[in-house]
């Protein structure tokens, strides 16, 4: 029931469909199928039993990752005869129409030379809950509830609120997984929720606000966006400094929980 979750690309505003992959990660695919003959072999995807696989399925049709044709990203070298260049141009025009109609506001790119209070704020933080490391899709204070409201739209509440228990930022060794070599000289910033009650950690794992966590009958309108953290796959998101304003545990004393991101 949670496959093919409709969403909008936050970079260009065009429609996408979110699927789970076989490696427990997720991917945003372009809605609808495309003729396989016009898509390079290494860019083809197919969906089987609700799971997206990076290959063709032998049919004349295939799926395509949205990132390949997203007009807000740097253009990928594509064969001119494939038709994908024209599809990317069509999405760019659609983005312009959405902006002109006020239905979409692209994210503002700030000058990298200008100081920013969010300079050390991870856009995709590493979070520990239920003894597992996950990569979040948004900053900790922007993770949105996935439940459906009575108006049949997505809940706008975030998981972290002023009246909910918070985790703590700390530096931990960059651990290896699945038999990988360790990274003994590297540390990473981690938002640790391990000290929270089990029920609270489970609420975070389900990605539900406090209100909808108490209403199990409420349906989910989107998939939880947690990705199992892999230091080799997600090395670009590893941050070796604590976010600005976070509190360090006192030497020789208990960790202070309640540090906000």
PDB file of C-alpha atoms in Angstrom:
ATOM      1  CA  UNK A   1       0.000   0.000   0.000  1.00  0.00           C
ATOM      2  CA  UNK A   2       2.974   2.306   0.496  1.00  0.00           C
ATOM      3  CA  UNK A   3       4.583   1.792  -2.903  1.00  0.00           C
ATOM      4  CA  UNK A   4       4.308   4.389  -5.661  1.00  0.00           C
ATOM      5  CA  UNK A   5       3.824   7.179  -3.136  1.00  0.00           C
ATOM      6  CA  UNK A   6       3.084  10.355  -5.077  1.00  0.00           C
ATOM      7  CA  UNK A   7       5.213  13.335  -4.163  1.00  0.00           C
ATOM      8  CA  UNK A   8       6.713  16.469  -5.669  1.00  0.00           C
ATOM      9  CA  UNK A   9      10.391  17.050  -6.244  1.00  0.00           C
ATOM     10  CA  UNK A  10      11.524  19.716  -3.797  1.00  0.00           C
ATOM     11  CA  UNK A  11      14.006  21.016  -6.341  1.00  0.00           C
ATOM     12  CA  UNK A  12      11.852  21.408  -9.464  1.00  0.00           C
ATOM     13  CA  UNK A  13       8.253  20.900  -8.264  1.00  0.00           C
ATOM     14  CA  UNK A  14       7.434  18.117 -10.751  1.00  0.00           C
ATOM     15  CA  UNK A  15       5.569  14.959  -9.752  1.00  0.00           C
ATOM     16  CA  UNK A  16       7.555  11.882  -8.737  1.00  0.00           C
ATOM     17  CA  UNK A  17       6.753   8.433  -7.371  1.00  0.00           C
ATOM     18  CA  UNK A  18       8.711   7.109  -4.413  1.00  0.00           C
ATOM     19  CA  UNK A  19       9.553   3.400  -4.284  1.00  0.00           C
ATOM     20  CA  UNK A  20      11.571   1.198  -1.960  1.00  0.00           C
ATOM     21  CA  UNK A  21      14.658  -0.485  -3.377  1.00  0.00           C
ATOM     22  CA  UNK A  22      16.025  -3.929  -2.673  1.00  0.00           C
ATOM     23  CA  UNK A  23      18.787  -2.461  -0.464  1.00  0.00           C
ATOM     24  CA  UNK A  24      16.318  -0.809   1.963  1.00  0.00           C
ATOM     25  CA  UNK A  25      16.849   2.595   0.386  1.00  0.00           C
ATOM     26  CA  UNK A  26      14.268   4.581  -1.555  1.00  0.00           C
ATOM     27  CA  UNK A  27      14.246   6.132  -5.006  1.00  0.00           C
ATOM     28  CA  UNK A  28      12.105   8.699  -6.783  1.00  0.00           C
ATOM     29  CA  UNK A  29      11.007   7.547 -10.228  1.00  0.00           C
ATOM     30  CA  UNK A  30       9.488   9.558 -13.050  1.00  0.00           C
ATOM     31  CA  UNK A  31       5.724   8.823 -13.177  1.00  0.00           C
ATOM     32  CA  UNK A  32       4.774   6.462 -15.974  1.00  0.00           C
ATOM     33  CA  UNK A  33       6.782   4.157 -18.180  1.00  0.00           C
ATOM     34  CA  UNK A  34       9.063   5.075 -21.057  1.00  0.00           C
ATOM     35  CA  UNK A  35      10.027   3.089 -24.176  1.00  0.00           C
ATOM     36  CA  UNK A  36      13.071   1.042 -23.152  1.00  0.00           C
ATOM     37  CA  UNK A  37      14.675   1.574 -26.555  1.00  0.00           C
ATOM     38  CA  UNK A  38      15.072   5.280 -25.792  1.00  0.00           C
ATOM     39  CA  UNK A  39      16.641   4.825 -22.341  1.00  0.00           C
ATOM     40  CA  UNK A  40      20.290   3.795 -21.914  1.00  0.00           C
ATOM     41  CA  UNK A  41      20.620   0.334 -20.356  1.00  0.00           C
ATOM     42  CA  UNK A  42      22.354   1.611 -17.205  1.00  0.00           C
ATOM     43  CA  UNK A  43      19.515   4.085 -16.539  1.00  0.00           C
ATOM     44  CA  UNK A  44      16.630   1.640 -16.768  1.00  0.00           C
ATOM     45  CA  UNK A  45      14.544   0.681 -13.758  1.00  0.00           C
ATOM     46  CA  UNK A  46      11.611  -1.678 -13.340  1.00  0.00           C
ATOM     47  CA  UNK A  47       9.173  -2.267 -10.518  1.00  0.00           C
ATOM     48  CA  UNK A  48       8.302  -5.744  -9.312  1.00  0.00           C
ATOM     49  CA  UNK A  49       6.015  -6.441  -6.328  1.00  0.00           C
ATOM     50  CA  UNK A  50       6.312  -2.807  -5.279  1.00  0.00           C
ATOM     51  CA  UNK A  51      10.151  -2.851  -5.231  1.00  0.00           C
ATOM     52  CA  UNK A  52      12.254  -0.849  -7.703  1.00  0.00           C
ATOM     53  CA  UNK A  53      15.162  -2.676  -9.333  1.00  0.00           C
ATOM     54  CA  UNK A  54      18.018  -1.002 -11.317  1.00  0.00           C
ATOM     55  CA  UNK A  55      17.635  -2.969 -14.536  1.00  0.00           C
ATOM     56  CA  UNK A  56      15.208  -3.658 -17.325  1.00  0.00           C
ATOM     57  CA  UNK A  57      12.725  -6.504 -17.020  1.00  0.00           C
ATOM     58  CA  UNK A  58      12.960  -7.628 -20.629  1.00  0.00           C
ATOM     59  CA  UNK A  59       9.876  -5.748 -21.787  1.00  0.00           C
ATOM     60  CA  UNK A  60       9.669  -2.846 -24.219  1.00  0.00           C
ATOM     61  CA  UNK A  61       9.021  -0.416 -21.353  1.00  0.00           C
ATOM     62  CA  UNK A  62      11.008   0.746 -18.344  1.00  0.00           C
ATOM     63  CA  UNK A  63      11.062   3.343 -15.573  1.00  0.00           C
ATOM     64  CA  UNK A  64      13.520   6.201 -15.109  1.00  0.00           C
ATOM     65  CA  UNK A  65      14.960   7.850 -12.003  1.00  0.00           C
ATOM     66  CA  UNK A  66      13.721  11.421 -11.709  1.00  0.00           C
ATOM     67  CA  UNK A  67      17.211  12.686 -10.835  1.00  0.00           C
ATOM     68  CA  UNK A  68      18.359  11.929 -14.388  1.00  0.00           C
ATOM     69  CA  UNK A  69      15.942  14.421 -15.952  1.00  0.00           C
ATOM     70  CA  UNK A  70      15.363  16.830 -13.052  1.00  0.00           C
ATOM     71  CA  UNK A  71      15.708  20.324 -14.588  1.00  0.00           C
ATOM     72  CA  UNK A  72      16.992  21.750 -11.292  1.00  0.00           C
ATOM     73  CA  UNK A  73      20.071  19.522 -11.384  1.00  0.00           C
ATOM     74  CA  UNK A  74      23.100  19.579 -13.602  1.00  0.00           C
ATOM     75  CA  UNK A  75      22.250  17.963 -16.909  1.00  0.00           C
ATOM     76  CA  UNK A  76      23.405  14.380 -17.391  1.00  0.00           C
ATOM     77  CA  UNK A  77      24.957  13.492 -20.741  1.00  0.00           C
ATOM     78  CA  UNK A  78      22.131  11.793 -22.640  1.00  0.00           C
ATOM     79  CA  UNK A  79      21.891  10.535 -26.234  1.00  0.00           C
ATOM     80  CA  UNK A  80      20.134  13.230 -28.262  1.00  0.00           C
ATOM     81  CA  UNK A  81      18.067  10.584 -30.077  1.00  0.00           C
ATOM     82  CA  UNK A  82      16.740   9.070 -26.853  1.00  0.00           C
ATOM     83  CA  UNK A  83      14.028  11.673 -26.314  1.00  0.00           C
ATOM     84  CA  UNK A  84      15.132  12.201 -22.706  1.00  0.00           C
ATOM     85  CA  UNK A  85      16.570  15.613 -23.539  1.00  0.00           C
ATOM     86  CA  UNK A  86      13.132  16.689 -24.735  1.00  0.00           C
ATOM     87  CA  UNK A  87      11.514  15.235 -21.610  1.00  0.00           C
ATOM     88  CA  UNK A  88      13.902  17.202 -19.400  1.00  0.00           C
ATOM     89  CA  UNK A  89      13.060  20.371 -21.357  1.00  0.00           C
ATOM     90  CA  UNK A  90       9.351  19.653 -20.884  1.00  0.00           C
ATOM     91  CA  UNK A  91       9.818  19.320 -17.120  1.00  0.00           C
ATOM     92  CA  UNK A  92      11.760  22.596 -17.088  1.00  0.00           C
ATOM     93  CA  UNK A  93       8.837  24.362 -18.765  1.00  0.00           C
ATOM     94  CA  UNK A  94       6.440  22.819 -16.270  1.00  0.00           C
ATOM     95  CA  UNK A  95       8.631  24.073 -13.422  1.00  0.00           C
ATOM     96  CA  UNK A  96       8.517  27.577 -14.871  1.00  0.00           C
ATOM     97  CA  UNK A  97       4.714  27.442 -15.101  1.00  0.00           C
ATOM     98  CA  UNK A  98       4.454  26.322 -11.475  1.00  0.00           C
ATOM     99  CA  UNK A  99       6.697  29.170 -10.358  1.00  0.00           C
ATOM    100  CA  UNK A 100       4.783  31.746 -12.420  1.00  0.00           C
ATOM    101  CA  UNK A 101       1.467  30.492 -10.996  1.00  0.00           C
ATOM    102  CA  UNK A 102       2.803  30.673  -7.430  1.00  0.00           C
ATOM    103  CA  UNK A 103       2.277  26.936  -6.932  1.00  0.00           C
ATOM    104  CA  UNK A 104       5.963  26.211  -6.353  1.00  0.00           C
ATOM    105  CA  UNK A 105       8.792  28.146  -4.760  1.00  0.00           C
ATOM    106  CA  UNK A 106      12.294  26.875  -5.530  1.00  0.00           C
ATOM    107  CA  UNK A 107      14.764  26.755  -2.686  1.00  0.00           C
ATOM    108  CA  UNK A 108      16.914  29.851  -2.464  1.00  0.00           C
ATOM    109  CA  UNK A 109      20.630  29.255  -2.922  1.00  0.00           C
ATOM    110  CA  UNK A 110      22.654  31.393  -0.545  1.00  0.00           C
ATOM    111  CA  UNK A 111      26.111  32.750  -1.212  1.00  0.00           C
ATOM    112  CA  UNK A 112      28.621  30.186   0.033  1.00  0.00           C
ATOM    113  CA  UNK A 113      30.988  32.978   1.083  1.00  0.00           C
ATOM    114  CA  UNK A 114      28.421  34.558   3.383  1.00  0.00           C
ATOM    115  CA  UNK A 115      28.370  33.340   7.006  1.00  0.00           C
ATOM    116  CA  UNK A 116      25.298  31.371   7.981  1.00  0.00           C
ATOM    117  CA  UNK A 117      24.038  30.114  11.312  1.00  0.00           C
ATOM    118  CA  UNK A 118      23.069  26.873   9.560  1.00  0.00           C
ATOM    119  CA  UNK A 119      26.536  26.322   8.098  1.00  0.00           C
ATOM    120  CA  UNK A 120      27.064  23.339  10.414  1.00  0.00           C
ATOM    121  CA  UNK A 121      23.480  22.133  10.355  1.00  0.00           C
ATOM    122  CA  UNK A 122      23.296  18.775   8.542  1.00  0.00           C
ATOM    123  CA  UNK A 123      20.746  18.790   5.722  1.00  0.00           C
ATOM    124  CA  UNK A 124      20.538  14.999   6.034  1.00  0.00           C
ATOM    125  CA  UNK A 125      21.607  14.115   9.577  1.00  0.00           C
ATOM    126  CA  UNK A 126      22.604  10.695  10.845  1.00  0.00           C
ATOM    127  CA  UNK A 127      20.220   9.602  13.583  1.00  0.00           C
ATOM    128  CA  UNK A 128      20.457   6.732  16.036  1.00  0.00           C
ATOM    129  CA  UNK A 129      17.207   5.170  17.194  1.00  0.00           C
ATOM    130  CA  UNK A 130      16.363   1.650  18.331  1.00  0.00           C
ATOM    131  CA  UNK A 131      20.129   0.912  18.230  1.00  0.00           C
ATOM    132  CA  UNK A 132      20.286   1.460  14.461  1.00  0.00           C
ATOM    133  CA  UNK A 133      21.905   4.308  12.538  1.00  0.00           C
ATOM    134  CA  UNK A 134      19.673   5.925   9.925  1.00  0.00           C
ATOM    135  CA  UNK A 135      20.162   8.710   7.408  1.00  0.00           C
ATOM    136  CA  UNK A 136      17.302  11.218   7.605  1.00  0.00           C
ATOM    137  CA  UNK A 137      15.903  12.940   4.535  1.00  0.00           C
ATOM    138  CA  UNK A 138      15.629  16.366   6.239  1.00  0.00           C
ATOM    139  CA  UNK A 139      17.126  18.328   9.138  1.00  0.00           C
ATOM    140  CA  UNK A 140      16.038  16.905  12.487  1.00  0.00           C
ATOM    141  CA  UNK A 141      13.582  19.717  13.207  1.00  0.00           C
ATOM    142  CA  UNK A 142      12.044  19.473   9.703  1.00  0.00           C
ATOM    143  CA  UNK A 143      11.156  15.760   9.642  1.00  0.00           C
ATOM    144  CA  UNK A 144       7.438  15.732   8.872  1.00  0.00           C
ATOM    145  CA  UNK A 145       4.737  13.328  10.043  1.00  0.00           C
ATOM    146  CA  UNK A 146       3.635  10.871   7.337  1.00  0.00           C
ATOM    147  CA  UNK A 147       0.092  10.301   8.635  1.00  0.00           C
ATOM    148  CA  UNK A 148      -3.073  11.292   6.793  1.00  0.00           C
ATOM    149  CA  UNK A 149      -5.339  13.889   8.369  1.00  0.00           C
ATOM    150  CA  UNK A 150      -9.131  13.959   8.353  1.00  0.00           C
ATOM    151  CA  UNK A 151      -8.962  16.212   5.306  1.00  0.00           C
ATOM    152  CA  UNK A 152      -7.071  13.453   3.447  1.00  0.00           C
ATOM    153  CA  UNK A 153      -3.864  15.437   3.177  1.00  0.00           C
ATOM    154  CA  UNK A 154      -0.516  14.899   4.868  1.00  0.00           C
ATOM    155  CA  UNK A 155      -0.053  16.029   8.448  1.00  0.00           C
ATOM    156  CA  UNK A 156       2.081  19.170   8.636  1.00  0.00           C
ATOM    157  CA  UNK A 157       3.386  18.540  12.166  1.00  0.00           C
ATOM    158  CA  UNK A 158       7.046  17.706  12.731  1.00  0.00           C
ATOM    159  CA  UNK A 159       8.390  14.917  14.936  1.00  0.00           C
ATOM    160  CA  UNK A 160      10.418  17.283  17.090  1.00  0.00           C
ATOM    161  CA  UNK A 161       8.349  19.844  18.967  1.00  0.00           C
ATOM    162  CA  UNK A 162       8.933  22.083  21.959  1.00  0.00           C
ATOM    163  CA  UNK A 163       6.984  19.750  24.260  1.00  0.00           C
ATOM    164  CA  UNK A 164       8.488  16.447  23.066  1.00  0.00           C
ATOM    165  CA  UNK A 165      11.691  14.865  24.421  1.00  0.00           C
ATOM    166  CA  UNK A 166      14.731  15.564  22.301  1.00  0.00           C
ATOM    167  CA  UNK A 167      17.908  13.682  21.580  1.00  0.00           C
ATOM    168  CA  UNK A 168      21.447  14.949  21.843  1.00  0.00           C
ATOM    169  CA  UNK A 169      24.148  15.664  19.284  1.00  0.00           C
ATOM    170  CA  UNK A 170      27.455  13.916  19.839  1.00  0.00           C
ATOM    171  CA  UNK A 171      30.541  12.775  17.960  1.00  0.00           C
ATOM    172  CA  UNK A 172      30.960   9.027  17.519  1.00  0.00           C
ATOM    173  CA  UNK A 173      33.354   6.843  15.507  1.00  0.00           C
ATOM    174  CA  UNK A 174      32.317   6.221  11.922  1.00  0.00           C
ATOM    175  CA  UNK A 175      31.436   2.550  12.241  1.00  0.00           C
ATOM    176  CA  UNK A 176      31.599   0.016   9.443  1.00  0.00           C
ATOM    177  CA  UNK A 177      28.752  -2.284   8.487  1.00  0.00           C
ATOM    178  CA  UNK A 178      28.287  -5.489   6.527  1.00  0.00           C
ATOM    179  CA  UNK A 179      31.873  -6.623   6.878  1.00  0.00           C
ATOM    180  CA  UNK A 180      33.396  -3.349   5.668  1.00  0.00           C
ATOM    181  CA  UNK A 181      36.735  -2.111   6.916  1.00  0.00           C
ATOM    182  CA  UNK A 182      36.513   0.176   9.919  1.00  0.00           C
ATOM    183  CA  UNK A 183      37.247   3.912   9.892  1.00  0.00           C
ATOM    184  CA  UNK A 184      39.340   4.287  13.081  1.00  0.00           C
ATOM    185  CA  UNK A 185      40.499   7.855  12.396  1.00  0.00           C
ATOM    186  CA  UNK A 186      37.126   9.312  11.452  1.00  0.00           C
ATOM    187  CA  UNK A 187      34.265  10.579  13.584  1.00  0.00           C
ATOM    188  CA  UNK A 188      30.789  11.721  12.645  1.00  0.00           C
ATOM    189  CA  UNK A 189      28.108  13.924  14.151  1.00  0.00           C
ATOM    190  CA  UNK A 190      25.159  11.828  15.319  1.00  0.00           C
ATOM    191  CA  UNK A 191      21.750  12.826  16.661  1.00  0.00           C
ATOM    192  CA  UNK A 192      21.261  10.222  19.385  1.00  0.00           C
ATOM    193  CA  UNK A 193      17.741   9.256  20.481  1.00  0.00           C
ATOM    194  CA  UNK A 194      18.852   6.116  22.363  1.00  0.00           C
ATOM    195  CA  UNK A 195      18.068   7.601  25.796  1.00  0.00           C
ATOM    196  CA  UNK A 196      14.416   8.253  24.880  1.00  0.00           C
ATOM    197  CA  UNK A 197      11.741   5.748  25.968  1.00  0.00           C
ATOM    198  CA  UNK A 198      11.115   2.858  23.589  1.00  0.00           C
ATOM    199  CA  UNK A 199       7.660   4.179  22.720  1.00  0.00           C
ATOM    200  CA  UNK A 200       9.133   7.541  21.746  1.00  0.00           C
ATOM    201  CA  UNK A 201      11.845   5.973  19.592  1.00  0.00           C
ATOM    202  CA  UNK A 202       9.216   3.826  17.894  1.00  0.00           C
ATOM    203  CA  UNK A 203       7.237   6.994  17.109  1.00  0.00           C
ATOM    204  CA  UNK A 204      10.299   8.454  15.398  1.00  0.00           C
ATOM    205  CA  UNK A 205      10.876   5.232  13.471  1.00  0.00           C
ATOM    206  CA  UNK A 206       7.259   5.272  12.215  1.00  0.00           C
ATOM    207  CA  UNK A 207       7.731   9.004  11.471  1.00  0.00           C
ATOM    208  CA  UNK A 208       4.571  10.133  13.211  1.00  0.00           C
ATOM    209  CA  UNK A 209       3.834  13.182  15.306  1.00  0.00           C
ATOM    210  CA  UNK A 210       2.690  12.756  18.906  1.00  0.00           C
ATOM    211  CA  UNK A 211      -0.982  13.092  17.954  1.00  0.00           C
ATOM    212  CA  UNK A 212      -0.987  10.492  15.174  1.00  0.00           C
ATOM    213  CA  UNK A 213       1.269   8.127  17.124  1.00  0.00           C
ATOM    214  CA  UNK A 214      -1.640   7.814  19.555  1.00  0.00           C
ATOM    215  CA  UNK A 215      -4.051   7.005  16.707  1.00  0.00           C
ATOM    216  CA  UNK A 216      -2.847   3.739  15.109  1.00  0.00           C
ATOM    217  CA  UNK A 217      -5.921   3.605  12.858  1.00  0.00           C
ATOM    218  CA  UNK A 218      -4.806   6.725  10.965  1.00  0.00           C
ATOM    219  CA  UNK A 219      -3.368   5.735   7.584  1.00  0.00           C
ATOM    220  CA  UNK A 220       0.040   6.776   6.308  1.00  0.00           C
ATOM    221  CA  UNK A 221      -0.001   9.101   3.317  1.00  0.00           C
ATOM    222  CA  UNK A 222       3.742   8.776   2.633  1.00  0.00           C
ATOM    223  CA  UNK A 223       6.575   6.387   3.288  1.00  0.00           C
ATOM    224  CA  UNK A 224       8.897   6.871   6.251  1.00  0.00           C
ATOM    225  CA  UNK A 225      12.037   8.378   4.744  1.00  0.00           C
ATOM    226  CA  UNK A 226      14.675   6.698   6.888  1.00  0.00           C
ATOM    227  CA  UNK A 227      17.573   5.024   5.073  1.00  0.00           C
ATOM    228  CA  UNK A 228      19.824   2.532   6.897  1.00  0.00           C
ATOM    229  CA  UNK A 229      23.102   4.397   7.192  1.00  0.00           C
ATOM    230  CA  UNK A 230      26.074   3.024   5.266  1.00  0.00           C
ATOM    231  CA  UNK A 231      29.322   5.020   5.698  1.00  0.00           C
ATOM    232  CA  UNK A 232      30.547   4.093   2.220  1.00  0.00           C
ATOM    233  CA  UNK A 233      27.309   4.849   0.384  1.00  0.00           C
ATOM    234  CA  UNK A 234      26.462   7.953   2.414  1.00  0.00           C
ATOM    235  CA  UNK A 235      29.994   9.291   2.994  1.00  0.00           C
ATOM    236  CA  UNK A 236      29.003  12.670   1.512  1.00  0.00           C
ATOM    237  CA  UNK A 237      26.613  13.233   4.439  1.00  0.00           C
ATOM    238  CA  UNK A 238      29.153  12.505   7.192  1.00  0.00           C
ATOM    239  CA  UNK A 239      29.914  15.630   9.215  1.00  0.00           C
ATOM    240  CA  UNK A 240      32.837  15.675  11.614  1.00  0.00           C
ATOM    241  CA  UNK A 241      31.692  18.744  13.590  1.00  0.00           C
ATOM    242  CA  UNK A 242      28.771  19.180  15.928  1.00  0.00           C
ATOM    243  CA  UNK A 243      26.007  21.548  14.730  1.00  0.00           C
ATOM    244  CA  UNK A 244      26.112  25.115  15.983  1.00  0.00           C
ATOM    245  CA  UNK A 245      24.321  25.480  19.309  1.00  0.00           C
ATOM    246  CA  UNK A 246      24.415  21.786  20.229  1.00  0.00           C
ATOM    247  CA  UNK A 247      25.531  20.817  23.674  1.00  0.00           C
ATOM    248  CA  UNK A 248      28.371  18.477  24.459  1.00  0.00           C
ATOM    249  CA  UNK A 249      28.089  15.943  27.297  1.00  0.00           C
ATOM    250  CA  UNK A 250      29.870  17.210  30.400  1.00  0.00           C
ATOM    251  CA  UNK A 251      33.192  15.420  31.065  1.00  0.00           C
ATOM    252  CA  UNK A 252      32.674  12.783  33.738  1.00  0.00           C
ATOM    253  CA  UNK A 253      28.990  13.561  33.948  1.00  0.00           C
ATOM    254  CA  UNK A 254      25.786  12.303  32.361  1.00  0.00           C
ATOM    255  CA  UNK A 255      24.845  13.412  28.900  1.00  0.00           C
ATOM    256  CA  UNK A 256      22.466  16.368  28.785  1.00  0.00           C
ATOM    257  CA  UNK A 257      19.437  15.586  26.686  1.00  0.00           C
ATOM    258  CA  UNK A 258      17.337  18.345  25.284  1.00  0.00           C
ATOM    259  CA  UNK A 259      19.839  19.881  22.883  1.00  0.00           C
ATOM    260  CA  UNK A 260      17.941  21.116  19.890  1.00  0.00           C
ATOM    261  CA  UNK A 261      19.394  20.861  16.373  1.00  0.00           C
TER     262      UNK A 261
END
